[in-house]
Each structure stands twice: as C-alpha cells, then as structure tokens.
Short mmCIF file of C-alpha atoms in Angstrom, two decimals:
data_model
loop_
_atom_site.label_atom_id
_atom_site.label_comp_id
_atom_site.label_asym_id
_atom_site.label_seq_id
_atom_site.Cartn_x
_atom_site.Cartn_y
_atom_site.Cartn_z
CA UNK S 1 110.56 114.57 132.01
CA UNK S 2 109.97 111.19 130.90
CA UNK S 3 110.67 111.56 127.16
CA UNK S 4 113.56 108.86 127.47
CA UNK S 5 111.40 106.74 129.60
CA UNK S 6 110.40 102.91 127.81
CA UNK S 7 107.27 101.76 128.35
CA UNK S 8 108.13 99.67 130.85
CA UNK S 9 109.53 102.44 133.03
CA UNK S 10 106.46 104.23 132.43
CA UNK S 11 104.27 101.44 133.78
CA UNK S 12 106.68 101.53 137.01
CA UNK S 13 106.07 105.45 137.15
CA UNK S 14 102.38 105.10 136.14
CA UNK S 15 101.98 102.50 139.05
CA UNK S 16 103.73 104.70 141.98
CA UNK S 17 100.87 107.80 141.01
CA UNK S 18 98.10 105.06 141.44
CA UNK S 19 99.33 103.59 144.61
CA UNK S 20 100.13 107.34 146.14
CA UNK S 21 96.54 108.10 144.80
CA UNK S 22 94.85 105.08 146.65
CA UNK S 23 96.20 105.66 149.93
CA UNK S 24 95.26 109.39 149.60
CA UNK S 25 99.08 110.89 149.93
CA UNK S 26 99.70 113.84 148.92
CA UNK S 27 103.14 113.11 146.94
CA UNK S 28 105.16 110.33 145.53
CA UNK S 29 107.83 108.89 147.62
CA UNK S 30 110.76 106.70 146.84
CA UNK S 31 108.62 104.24 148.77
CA UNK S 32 105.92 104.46 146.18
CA UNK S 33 108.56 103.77 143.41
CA UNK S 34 109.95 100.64 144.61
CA UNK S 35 106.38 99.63 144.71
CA UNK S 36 105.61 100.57 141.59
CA UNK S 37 108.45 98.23 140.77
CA UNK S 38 107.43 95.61 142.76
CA UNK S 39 103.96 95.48 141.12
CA UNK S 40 104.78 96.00 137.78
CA UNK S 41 104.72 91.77 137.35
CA UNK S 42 105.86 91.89 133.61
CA UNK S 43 109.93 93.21 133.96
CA UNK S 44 112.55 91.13 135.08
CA UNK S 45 113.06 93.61 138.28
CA UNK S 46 109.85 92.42 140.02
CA UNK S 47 110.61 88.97 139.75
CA UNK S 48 114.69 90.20 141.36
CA UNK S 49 112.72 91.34 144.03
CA UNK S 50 110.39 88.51 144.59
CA UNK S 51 113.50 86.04 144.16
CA UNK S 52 115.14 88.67 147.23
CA UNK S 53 112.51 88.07 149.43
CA UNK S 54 110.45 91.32 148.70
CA UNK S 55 106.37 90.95 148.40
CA UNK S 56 104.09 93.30 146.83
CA UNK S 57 101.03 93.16 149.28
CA UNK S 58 102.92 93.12 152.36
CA UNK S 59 105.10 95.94 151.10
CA UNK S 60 102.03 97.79 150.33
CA UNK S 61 100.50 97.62 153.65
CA UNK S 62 103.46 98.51 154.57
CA UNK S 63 103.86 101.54 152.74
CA UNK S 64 100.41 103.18 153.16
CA UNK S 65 100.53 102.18 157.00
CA UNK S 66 104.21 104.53 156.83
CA UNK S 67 102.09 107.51 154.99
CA UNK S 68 98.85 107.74 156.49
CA UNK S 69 100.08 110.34 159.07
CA UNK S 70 100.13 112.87 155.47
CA UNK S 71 96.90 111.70 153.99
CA UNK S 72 93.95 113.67 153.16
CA UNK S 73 91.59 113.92 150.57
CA UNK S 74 92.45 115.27 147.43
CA UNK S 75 91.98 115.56 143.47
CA UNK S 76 94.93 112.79 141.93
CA UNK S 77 95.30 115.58 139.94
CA UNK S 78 97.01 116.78 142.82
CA UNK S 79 99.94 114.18 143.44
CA UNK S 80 103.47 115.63 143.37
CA UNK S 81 106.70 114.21 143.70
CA UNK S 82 108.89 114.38 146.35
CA UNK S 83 111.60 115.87 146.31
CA UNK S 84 113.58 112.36 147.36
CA UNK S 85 111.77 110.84 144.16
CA UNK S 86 112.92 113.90 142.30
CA UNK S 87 116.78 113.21 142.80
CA UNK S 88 115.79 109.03 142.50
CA UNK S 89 114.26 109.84 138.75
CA UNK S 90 117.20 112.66 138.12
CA UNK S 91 119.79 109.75 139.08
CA UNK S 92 117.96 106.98 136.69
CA UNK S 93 118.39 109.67 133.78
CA UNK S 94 121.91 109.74 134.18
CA UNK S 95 122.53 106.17 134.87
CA UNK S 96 121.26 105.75 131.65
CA UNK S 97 122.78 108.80 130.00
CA UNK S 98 126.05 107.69 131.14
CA UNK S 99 125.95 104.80 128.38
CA UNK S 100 123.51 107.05 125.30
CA UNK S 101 120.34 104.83 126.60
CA UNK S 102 116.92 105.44 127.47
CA UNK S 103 115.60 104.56 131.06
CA UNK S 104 114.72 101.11 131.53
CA UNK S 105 113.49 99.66 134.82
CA UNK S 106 116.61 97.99 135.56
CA UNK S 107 117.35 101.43 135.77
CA UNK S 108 115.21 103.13 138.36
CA UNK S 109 115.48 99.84 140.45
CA UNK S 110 119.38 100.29 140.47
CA UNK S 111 118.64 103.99 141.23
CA UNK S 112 116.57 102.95 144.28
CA UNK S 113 119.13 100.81 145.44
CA UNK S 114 121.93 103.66 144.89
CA UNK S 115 119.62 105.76 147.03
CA UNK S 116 119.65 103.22 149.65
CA UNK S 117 123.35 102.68 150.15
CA UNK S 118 123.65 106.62 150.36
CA UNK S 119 123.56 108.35 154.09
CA UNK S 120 120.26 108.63 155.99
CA UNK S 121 118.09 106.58 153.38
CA UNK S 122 115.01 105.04 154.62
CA UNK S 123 114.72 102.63 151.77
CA UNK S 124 117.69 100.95 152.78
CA UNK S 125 115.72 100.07 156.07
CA UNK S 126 113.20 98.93 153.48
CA UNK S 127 115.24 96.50 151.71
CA UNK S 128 116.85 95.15 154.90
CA UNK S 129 113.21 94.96 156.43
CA UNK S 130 112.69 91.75 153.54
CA UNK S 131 116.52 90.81 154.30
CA UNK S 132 117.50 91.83 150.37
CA UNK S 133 121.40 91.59 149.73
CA UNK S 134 121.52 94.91 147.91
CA UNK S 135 124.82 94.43 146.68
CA UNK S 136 124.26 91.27 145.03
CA UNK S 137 121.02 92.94 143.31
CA UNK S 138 122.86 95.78 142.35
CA UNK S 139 125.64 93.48 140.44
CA UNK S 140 122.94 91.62 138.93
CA UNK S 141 121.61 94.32 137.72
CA UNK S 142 124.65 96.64 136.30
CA UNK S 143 125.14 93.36 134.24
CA UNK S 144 121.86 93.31 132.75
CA UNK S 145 122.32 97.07 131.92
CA UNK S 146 125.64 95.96 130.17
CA UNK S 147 124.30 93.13 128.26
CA UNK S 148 121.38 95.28 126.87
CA UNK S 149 123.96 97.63 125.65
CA UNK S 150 126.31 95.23 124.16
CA UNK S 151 123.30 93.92 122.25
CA UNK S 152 123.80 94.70 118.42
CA UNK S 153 121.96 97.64 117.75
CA UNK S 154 121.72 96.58 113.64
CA UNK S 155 118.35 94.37 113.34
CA UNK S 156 119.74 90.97 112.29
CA UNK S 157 116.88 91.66 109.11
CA UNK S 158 118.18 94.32 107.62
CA UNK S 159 120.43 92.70 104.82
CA UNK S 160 119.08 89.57 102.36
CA UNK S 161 119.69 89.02 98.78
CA UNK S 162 117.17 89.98 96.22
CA UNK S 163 115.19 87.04 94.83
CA UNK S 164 114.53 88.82 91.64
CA UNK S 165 115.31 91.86 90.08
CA UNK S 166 112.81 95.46 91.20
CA UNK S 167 112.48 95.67 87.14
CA UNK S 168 110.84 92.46 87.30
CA UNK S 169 108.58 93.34 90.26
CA UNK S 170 107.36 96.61 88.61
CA UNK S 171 106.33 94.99 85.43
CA UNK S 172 104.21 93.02 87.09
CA UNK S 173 102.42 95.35 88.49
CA UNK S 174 100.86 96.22 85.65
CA UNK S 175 99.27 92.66 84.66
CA UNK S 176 95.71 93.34 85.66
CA UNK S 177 93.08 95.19 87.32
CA UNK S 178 93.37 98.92 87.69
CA UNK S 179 97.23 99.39 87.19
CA UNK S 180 96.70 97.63 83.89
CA UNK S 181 94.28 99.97 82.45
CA UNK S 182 96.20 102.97 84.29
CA UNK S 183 99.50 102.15 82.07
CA UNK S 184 97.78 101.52 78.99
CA UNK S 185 96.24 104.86 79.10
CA UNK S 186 99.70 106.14 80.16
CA UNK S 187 101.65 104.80 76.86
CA UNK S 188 98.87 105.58 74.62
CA UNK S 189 100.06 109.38 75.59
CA UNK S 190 103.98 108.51 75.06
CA UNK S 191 103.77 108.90 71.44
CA UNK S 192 101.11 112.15 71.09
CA UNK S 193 104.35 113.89 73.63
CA UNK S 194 107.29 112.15 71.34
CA UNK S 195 108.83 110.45 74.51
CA UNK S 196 109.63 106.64 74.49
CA UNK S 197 109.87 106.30 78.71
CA UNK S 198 106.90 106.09 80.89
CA UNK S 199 107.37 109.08 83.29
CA UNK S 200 105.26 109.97 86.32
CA UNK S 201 103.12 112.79 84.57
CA UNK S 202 101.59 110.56 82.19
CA UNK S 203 100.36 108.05 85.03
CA UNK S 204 98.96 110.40 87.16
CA UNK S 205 97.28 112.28 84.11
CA UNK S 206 95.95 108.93 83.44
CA UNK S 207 94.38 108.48 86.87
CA UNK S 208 92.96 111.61 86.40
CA UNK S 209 91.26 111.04 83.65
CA UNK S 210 88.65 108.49 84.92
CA UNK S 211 86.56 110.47 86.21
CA UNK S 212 84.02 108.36 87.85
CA UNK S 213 86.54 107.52 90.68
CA UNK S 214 86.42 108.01 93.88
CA UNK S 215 90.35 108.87 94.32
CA UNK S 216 89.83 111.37 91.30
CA UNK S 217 86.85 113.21 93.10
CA UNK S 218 89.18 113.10 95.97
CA UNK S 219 91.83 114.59 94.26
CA UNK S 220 89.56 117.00 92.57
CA UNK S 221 88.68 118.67 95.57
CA UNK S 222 92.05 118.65 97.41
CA UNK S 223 92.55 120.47 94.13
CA UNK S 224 94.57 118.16 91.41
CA UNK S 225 92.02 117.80 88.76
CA UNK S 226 92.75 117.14 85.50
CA UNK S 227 92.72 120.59 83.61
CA UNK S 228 94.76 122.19 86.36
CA UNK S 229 97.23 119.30 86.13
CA UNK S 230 97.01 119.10 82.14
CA UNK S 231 97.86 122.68 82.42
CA UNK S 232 100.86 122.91 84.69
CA UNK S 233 102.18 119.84 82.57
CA UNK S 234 102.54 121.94 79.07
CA UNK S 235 104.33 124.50 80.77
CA UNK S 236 106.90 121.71 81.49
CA UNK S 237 109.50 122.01 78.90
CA UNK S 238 112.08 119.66 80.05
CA UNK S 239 112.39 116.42 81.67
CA UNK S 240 114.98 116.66 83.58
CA UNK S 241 113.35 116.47 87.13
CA UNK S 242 112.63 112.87 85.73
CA UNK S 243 116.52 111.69 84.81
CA UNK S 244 118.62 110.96 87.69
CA UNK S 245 119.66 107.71 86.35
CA UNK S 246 119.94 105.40 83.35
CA UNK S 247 117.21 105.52 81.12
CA UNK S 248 114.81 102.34 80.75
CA UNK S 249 111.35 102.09 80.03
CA UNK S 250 110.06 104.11 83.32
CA UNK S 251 112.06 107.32 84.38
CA UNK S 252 114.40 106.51 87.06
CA UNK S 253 111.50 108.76 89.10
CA UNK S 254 108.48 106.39 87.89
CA UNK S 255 110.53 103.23 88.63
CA UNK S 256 110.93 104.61 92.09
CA UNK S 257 107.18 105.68 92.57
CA UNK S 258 105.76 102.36 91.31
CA UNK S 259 108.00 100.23 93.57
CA UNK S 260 106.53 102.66 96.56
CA UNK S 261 103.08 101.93 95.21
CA UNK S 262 104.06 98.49 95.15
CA UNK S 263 105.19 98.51 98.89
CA UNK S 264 102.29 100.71 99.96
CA UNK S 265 99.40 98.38 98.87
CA UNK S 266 101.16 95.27 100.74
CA UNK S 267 101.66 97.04 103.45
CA UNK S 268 97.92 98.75 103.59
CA UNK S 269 96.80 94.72 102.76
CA UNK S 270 95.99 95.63 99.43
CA UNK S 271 96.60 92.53 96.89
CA UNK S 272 96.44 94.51 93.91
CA UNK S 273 98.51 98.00 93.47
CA UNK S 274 95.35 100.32 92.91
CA UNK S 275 95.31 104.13 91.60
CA UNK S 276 95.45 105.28 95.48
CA UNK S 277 98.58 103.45 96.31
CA UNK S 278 100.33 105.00 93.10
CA UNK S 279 99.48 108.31 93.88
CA UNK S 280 100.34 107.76 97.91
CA UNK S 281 103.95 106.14 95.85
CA UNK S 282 104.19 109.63 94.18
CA UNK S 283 103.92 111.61 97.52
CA UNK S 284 106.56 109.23 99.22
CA UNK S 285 108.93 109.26 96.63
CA UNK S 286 108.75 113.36 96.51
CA UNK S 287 110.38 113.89 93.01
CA UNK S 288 109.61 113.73 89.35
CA UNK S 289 107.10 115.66 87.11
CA UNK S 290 104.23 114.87 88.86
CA UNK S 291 105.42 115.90 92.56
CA UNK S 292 106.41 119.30 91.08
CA UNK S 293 103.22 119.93 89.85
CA UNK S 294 101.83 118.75 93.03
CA UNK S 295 103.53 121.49 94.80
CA UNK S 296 103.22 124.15 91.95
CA UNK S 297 98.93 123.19 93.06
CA UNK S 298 100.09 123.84 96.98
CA UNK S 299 99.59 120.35 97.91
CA UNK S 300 100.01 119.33 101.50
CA UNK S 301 101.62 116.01 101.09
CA UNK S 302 100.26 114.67 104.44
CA UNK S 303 96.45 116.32 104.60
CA UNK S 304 96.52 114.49 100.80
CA UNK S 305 98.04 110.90 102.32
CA UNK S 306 95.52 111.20 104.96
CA UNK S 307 92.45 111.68 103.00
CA UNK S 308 93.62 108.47 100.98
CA UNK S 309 94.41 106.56 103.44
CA UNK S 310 91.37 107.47 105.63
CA UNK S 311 89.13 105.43 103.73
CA UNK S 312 91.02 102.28 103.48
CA UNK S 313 91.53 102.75 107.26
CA UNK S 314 86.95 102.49 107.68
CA UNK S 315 87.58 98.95 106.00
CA UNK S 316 90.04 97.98 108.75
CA UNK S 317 91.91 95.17 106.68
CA UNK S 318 93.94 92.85 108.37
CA UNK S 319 97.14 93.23 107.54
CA UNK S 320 96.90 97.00 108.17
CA UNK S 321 95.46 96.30 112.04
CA UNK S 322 98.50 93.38 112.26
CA UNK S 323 101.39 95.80 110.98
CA UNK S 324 100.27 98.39 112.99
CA UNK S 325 100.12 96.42 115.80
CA UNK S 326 103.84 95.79 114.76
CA UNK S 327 105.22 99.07 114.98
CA UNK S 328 103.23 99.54 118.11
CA UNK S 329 105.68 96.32 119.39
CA UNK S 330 108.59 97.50 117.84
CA UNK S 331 107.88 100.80 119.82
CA UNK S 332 107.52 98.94 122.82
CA UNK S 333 110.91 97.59 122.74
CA UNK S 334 112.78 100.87 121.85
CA UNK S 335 112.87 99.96 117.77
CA UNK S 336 112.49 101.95 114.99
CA UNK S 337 113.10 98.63 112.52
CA UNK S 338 109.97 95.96 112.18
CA UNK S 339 111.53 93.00 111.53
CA UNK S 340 109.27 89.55 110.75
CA UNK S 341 109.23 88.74 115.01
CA UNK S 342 106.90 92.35 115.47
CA UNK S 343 104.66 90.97 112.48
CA UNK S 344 104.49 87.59 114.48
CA UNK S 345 103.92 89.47 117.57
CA UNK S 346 101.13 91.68 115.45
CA UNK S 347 99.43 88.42 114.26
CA UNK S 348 99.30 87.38 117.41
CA UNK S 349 97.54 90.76 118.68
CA UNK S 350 94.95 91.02 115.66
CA UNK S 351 93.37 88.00 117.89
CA UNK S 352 90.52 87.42 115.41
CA UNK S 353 92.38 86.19 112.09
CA UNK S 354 93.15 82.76 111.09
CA UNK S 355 96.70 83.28 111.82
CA UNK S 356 96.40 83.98 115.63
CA UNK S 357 93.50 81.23 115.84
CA UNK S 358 96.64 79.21 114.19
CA UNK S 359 99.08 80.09 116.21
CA UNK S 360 96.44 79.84 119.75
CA UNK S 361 95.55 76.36 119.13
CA UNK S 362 99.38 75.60 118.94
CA UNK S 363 99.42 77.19 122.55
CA UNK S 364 101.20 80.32 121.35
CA UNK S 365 100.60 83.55 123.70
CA UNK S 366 101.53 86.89 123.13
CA UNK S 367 103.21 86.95 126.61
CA UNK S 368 105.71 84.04 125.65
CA UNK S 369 106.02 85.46 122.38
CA UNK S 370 107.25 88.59 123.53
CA UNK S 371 109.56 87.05 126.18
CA UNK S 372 111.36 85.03 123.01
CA UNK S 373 111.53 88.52 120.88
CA UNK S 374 113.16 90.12 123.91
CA UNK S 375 115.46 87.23 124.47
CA UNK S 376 116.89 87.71 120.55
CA UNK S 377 116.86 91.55 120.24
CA UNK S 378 116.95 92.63 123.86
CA UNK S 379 115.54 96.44 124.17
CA UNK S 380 117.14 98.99 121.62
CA UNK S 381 118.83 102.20 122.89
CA UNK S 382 118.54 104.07 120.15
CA UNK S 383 115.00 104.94 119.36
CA UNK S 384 113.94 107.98 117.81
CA UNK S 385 110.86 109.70 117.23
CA UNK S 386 110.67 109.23 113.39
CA UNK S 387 109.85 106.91 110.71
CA UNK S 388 109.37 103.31 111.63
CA UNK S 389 110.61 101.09 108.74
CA UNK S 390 110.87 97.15 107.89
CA UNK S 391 113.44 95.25 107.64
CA UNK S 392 114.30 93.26 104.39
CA UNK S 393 113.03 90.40 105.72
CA UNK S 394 109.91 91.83 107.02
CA UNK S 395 109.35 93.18 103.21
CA UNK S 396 110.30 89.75 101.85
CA UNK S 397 107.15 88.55 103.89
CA UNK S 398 105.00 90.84 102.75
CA UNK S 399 106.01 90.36 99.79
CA UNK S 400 105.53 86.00 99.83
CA UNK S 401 102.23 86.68 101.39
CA UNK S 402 101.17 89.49 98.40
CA UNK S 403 101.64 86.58 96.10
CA UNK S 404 99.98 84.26 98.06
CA UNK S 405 96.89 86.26 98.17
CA UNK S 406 96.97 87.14 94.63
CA UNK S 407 97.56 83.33 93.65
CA UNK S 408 94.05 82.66 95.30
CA UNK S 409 92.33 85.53 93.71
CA UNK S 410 92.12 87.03 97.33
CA UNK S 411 91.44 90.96 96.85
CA UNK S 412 93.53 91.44 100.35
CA UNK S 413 96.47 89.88 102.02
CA UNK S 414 94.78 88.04 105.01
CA UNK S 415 96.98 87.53 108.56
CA UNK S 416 97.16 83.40 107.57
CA UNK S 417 99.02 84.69 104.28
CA UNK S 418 101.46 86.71 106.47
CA UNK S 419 101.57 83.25 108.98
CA UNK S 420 102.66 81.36 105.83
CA UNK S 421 105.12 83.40 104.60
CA UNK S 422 106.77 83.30 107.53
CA UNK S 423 107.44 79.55 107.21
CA UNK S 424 108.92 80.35 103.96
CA UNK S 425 111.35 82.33 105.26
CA UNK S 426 113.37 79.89 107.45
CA UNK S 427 116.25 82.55 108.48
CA UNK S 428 113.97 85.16 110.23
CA UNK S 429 113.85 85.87 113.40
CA UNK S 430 110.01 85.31 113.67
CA UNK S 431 110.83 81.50 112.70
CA UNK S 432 113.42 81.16 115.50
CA UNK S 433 110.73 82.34 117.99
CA UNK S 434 109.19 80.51 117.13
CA UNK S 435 111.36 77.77 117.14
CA UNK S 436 112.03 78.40 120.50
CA UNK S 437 108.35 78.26 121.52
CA UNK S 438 108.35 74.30 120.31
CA UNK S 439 106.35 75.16 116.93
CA UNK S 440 107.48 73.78 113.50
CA UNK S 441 106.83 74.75 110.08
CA UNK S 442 104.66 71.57 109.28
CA UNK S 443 102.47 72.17 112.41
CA UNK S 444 101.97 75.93 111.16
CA UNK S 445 100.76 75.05 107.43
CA UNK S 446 98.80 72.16 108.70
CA UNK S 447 96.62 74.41 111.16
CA UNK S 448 96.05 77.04 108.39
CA UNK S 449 94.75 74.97 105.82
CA UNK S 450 92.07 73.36 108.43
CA UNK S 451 90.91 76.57 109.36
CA UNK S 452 90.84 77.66 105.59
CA UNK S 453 88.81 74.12 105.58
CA UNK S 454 86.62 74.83 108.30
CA UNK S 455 85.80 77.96 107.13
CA UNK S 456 84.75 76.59 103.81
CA UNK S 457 82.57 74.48 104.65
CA UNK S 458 80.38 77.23 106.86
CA UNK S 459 80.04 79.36 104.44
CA UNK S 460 79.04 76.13 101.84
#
C-alpha cells in the first residue's frame, strides 16, 4: 500500500497510527491524518499549516475530544483505517500517479484538502474551525508539486572529464603492498602458458596460491581452492571469454575487474586495493576466465560478496559507515545517484570523525544541510528499488581522498580525507551547500589540520 510512499509521507502515516493509538480509537480517520501532518515538524506542509493558522496541540485536543465517544481499549495492533482515510490515501496515489511520482506529503495534504471541498466533509469544518483559506493552500501547493516535477531528474554529477587516463589508474595499482606481489606472481605464469596479456585467471590463481590468507581459507571453503581452480583452468582451451576489446597488457576483462577492485576498496575505505577487493572486482564485473570458472564451482556471487565483505564490515571503517549513510540520504530523497552533497550529508551523520567535528565547529547541522541539498536537487520521482550508484563527481572524491590517504601512509581513507577532497572539487554540489551555509574552502582545510594537530599531540 505504501510502496510509493517517501519517507516523509511515511512519517505523516506513521504519526496518524500513533496519535489514533494514544487516544485509544479504534481506526484512523482523516482527522488523524491532517494531524499527522500537522506534527510531522520537518516538511514544508506543517509549517503551510502553521503559517494558516492551524496548531498541533490544540488540534489534537481537538481531535481526541471528537473520538472519545469510539474509544476503548485495545492492542495498536488493532488500528484500522477508515474507510474515509481509505479513499484520502487512494486519492494521494493518484494525485501523484497522474504525473509518474511517488507520494510526497504535499500530496496527502492536497488530498485532505480535496476531501474537504467535496460534499458532506467534516474536515472542511476543520480547516474553517482555524480560519485556513483552502484555496490559497491548495494553489500553493499544486505549485510545489509542479516545481518538484520540473526539477531535472539527471544528477547535475553525473558527467566530468577524466583527469587521467583508467590505464594509468590501473597501473598503479599495482605499486605496492599486496596487489604488487599478487601481479608479480601473475606474470611470472604469462610465459609458462605462452600468453603476453595479464588475464583474470592468472590473478586469481595467484591469490590462491598464498595460502596462509585469510581470503584464501575463505575461498577454500566457499569452495574455490586452488587445485579445483588450477583444474577447471587447463580445461580452458581458448581465451576468448577474455577478448571483447583491443588487446593491451590486461584483457579487456582484467582491465575491467581491476578498475572494480580499484573502486571497491575506496569505497569500502580501503587505501590500498587488497586481494579481497580484486576478487569482490571479479564478481562485479561477471565475465572473463575467472567468473566462468567461478560458476563452473557453483558459486553464489552474493553468499561469496557477503562473506568478504562481512569482515571488513566488524572493523566498521569510516568511510564505509559515511557512504552508507549516503545512500541511506540519497534514499531519503527518492535518489538512486550519490552525488558529493549525500557524502557531505554522510560526514555529517558519522558524528564522530574529524570531518563532522570540522564541519560542527563551523556551525554546520545535518538539519540545515539537508534543507540546502533539498533546495538544489528537490525530491526525485523516479526511484527504484535497485542499485544505488555515484555520480562522477562523487567517484572523483573518493578518488582525491584515496590519494590523500595513501600520500600519508594512512592504511584507510578517514572522513577528514573525504572533507578535503571536497574542497578540491569546487564544481560539486556538496561545495555549493556548502557555500550556501556561509562556509569557505580556507575555513574547511584550516579546521582539519588543527584537529589532525590536536590529535597529535594526545597521542605524543
């Protein structure tokens, strides 16, 4: 019933049930509804209504003094809508419908109103009871509706120019640490098969073969070890799963995998690309050698991703808590696309980083945040259940902030890394919010690097 519903018009809903439930009625009238409106304080249509004259305790007493003729006691369990709040929720749907949107408050409060101008409706002796002027709400409002829908739907991130070529990025990759000893293995093994390109078999073989790992006992017993693998890979007797593209020094398949690895360990916090994040770049990119013999093993691609990811999750890094937090915002406002303004808004939500200490002591809330993200994007109307992805610019970040955190020999991208490569990136949208909030670049860097100070010097 309430699939289509934003959050917001789920706090509305969620509020009616509680205020039905406290004064003991045994179903949910329009009454309850407008209430719910009324005391859901963060949307624009309970401030309408307080600007109209309308007030939430009064209209409370109001309302349980109306019902407590049907009251009786009762499990909340119990609570039912009327039929009146039935048709009122039915006639939000299609208001919404009627322009491919999902239900926003502005919505069920021009609903409510609808309901009031029709024949024999109580709640228009409601609204006249605070002396409202219905029709001048209900213009208001059918504007608002417009405007959200005129709003461009494309996320102002999702285009930027590349500051370097991919090739570039991959090779790098491969300087130190893990990945370094991973791709020497790998080429060693190019000449013993009499191939010249790096394909995805040989890396994973290669992870594989160290045996004291923990990913390799993982993999082990989700059953990928290496004499199973080493196996299905001689039966392979051509390539050509690998070659969708020109030839270079990875398969087109490998270059795709490690640039998935790549974007995998930024965006689990990771400042190095580790064996977990190329084998979690294998299952994304689902193609090449290695996938295949993934499946020919019956592989669940997700039960595998999860028992990677599961332990990374126990260390709770940063970045992982502030980009989830993201998405969660991004959800919130009807997105599937996190552009930089959701990781501002997720830095700001992590609370215990240097970033939001940052951004506190320059009298940034996540309230006024939010209003500033709403006032660029407005709410999206065309969220779907799927994949949540970043924008370009939102990658770029990670990206600046990766660096940064490798630059300083810091084993994981911390939220003051994010913070600052959001200053680098004048053009995002997180900057304007910024921006509009009264904060500059100079005041940003300047508040990170005496916290990095401060923090120094306690643990001197």
């Amino acid at each position: 019933m309430f699939e289509r519903f934003t959050e917001k018009a789920i706090n509305i809903i969620s509020m009616a049930q509680k205020e039905a439930a406290d004064s003991k009625t045994f179903k949910i009238y329009p009454e309850h509804i407008l209430l719910g409106v009324l005391e859901t304080k963060s949307n624009i249509c309970s401030r309408l209504l307080a600007y109209g004259g309308m007030n939430a305790d009064d209209f409370r007493e109001y309302v349980y003094k109306k019902y407590s003729d049907v009251s009786h006691e009762f499990m909340h369990t119990n609570i039912a809508f009327s039929q009146g709040s039935q048709k009122l929720i039915k006639l939000a749907s299609e208001l919404a419908k009627k322009k491919n949107s999902y239900i926003m408050s502005e919505h069920i409060l021009l609903a409510l109103i609808l309901t009031a101008e029709s024949a024999k409706s109580e709640l228009l002796q409601d609204f006249n009871r605070y002396g409202v002027d219905i029709e001048k709400l209900k213009q208001t409002l059918l504007k608002l509706i417009e405007k959200n829908n005129k709003k461009n739907e494309t996320h102002p991130e999702l285009e930027r120019k590349k500051d370097k070529s991919e090739y570039s990025t991959v090779q790098s990759i491969f300087k130190e640490g893990d990945a370094k000893d991973i791709l020497e293995r790998a080429v060693a093994k190019l000449t013993a098969s009499h191939y010249e390109i790096l394909g995805t078999e040989q890396i994973v073989q290669s992870i594989l073969e160290d045996t004291n790992s923990d990913l390799t006992k993982l993999l082990n017993e989700s059953g990928i070890d290496l004499e199973k693998y080493t196996g299905k890979l001689q039966e392979v007797s051509s390539r050509q799963a690998e070659f969708e593209e020109k030839q270079i020094i990875f398969t087109p398949n490998a270059f795709k995998t490690m640039l998935l690895a790549f974007e995998t360990a930024k965006e689990l916090g990771s400042a190095s690309v580790k064996p977990e994040h190329i084998i979690l770049g294998v299952l994304k990119a689902k193609s090449g050698i290695a996938y295949n013999i993934f499946k020919e093993l019956h592989i669940q691609d997700d039960d595998l991703a999860h028992k990677i990811i599961k332990p990374i999750e126990k260390q709770m890094p940063e970045t992982l808590t502030i980009l989830r937090l993201a998405k969660r915002e991004a959800q919130s406002m009807n997105r599937n696309i996190v552009g930089s303004e959701f990781i501002l808004l997720g830095i700001i939500g992590e609370g215990a980083g240097i970033g939001a200490k940052v951004l506190s002591q320059l009298g940034i809330t996540i309230k006024d945040a939010r209003i500033e993200v709403e006032k660029v994007l407005g709410y999206g109307n065309s969220y779907t259940f799927g994949e949540v992805v970043f924008s370009d610019r939102a990658k770029k970040i990670l990206e600046i902030a990766w660096e940064k955190a490798k630059k300083h020999k810091n084993t994981k991208i911390a939220s003051e890394n994010l913070l600052w490569a959001i200053t680098q990136t004048p053009d995002s949208v997180a900057m304007q919010v910024l921006s509009n909030l009264g904060v500059d670049v100079l005041e940003i860097n300047q508040g990170i690097l005496k916290e990095l100070e401060e923090l120094k010097s306690s643990e001197a």
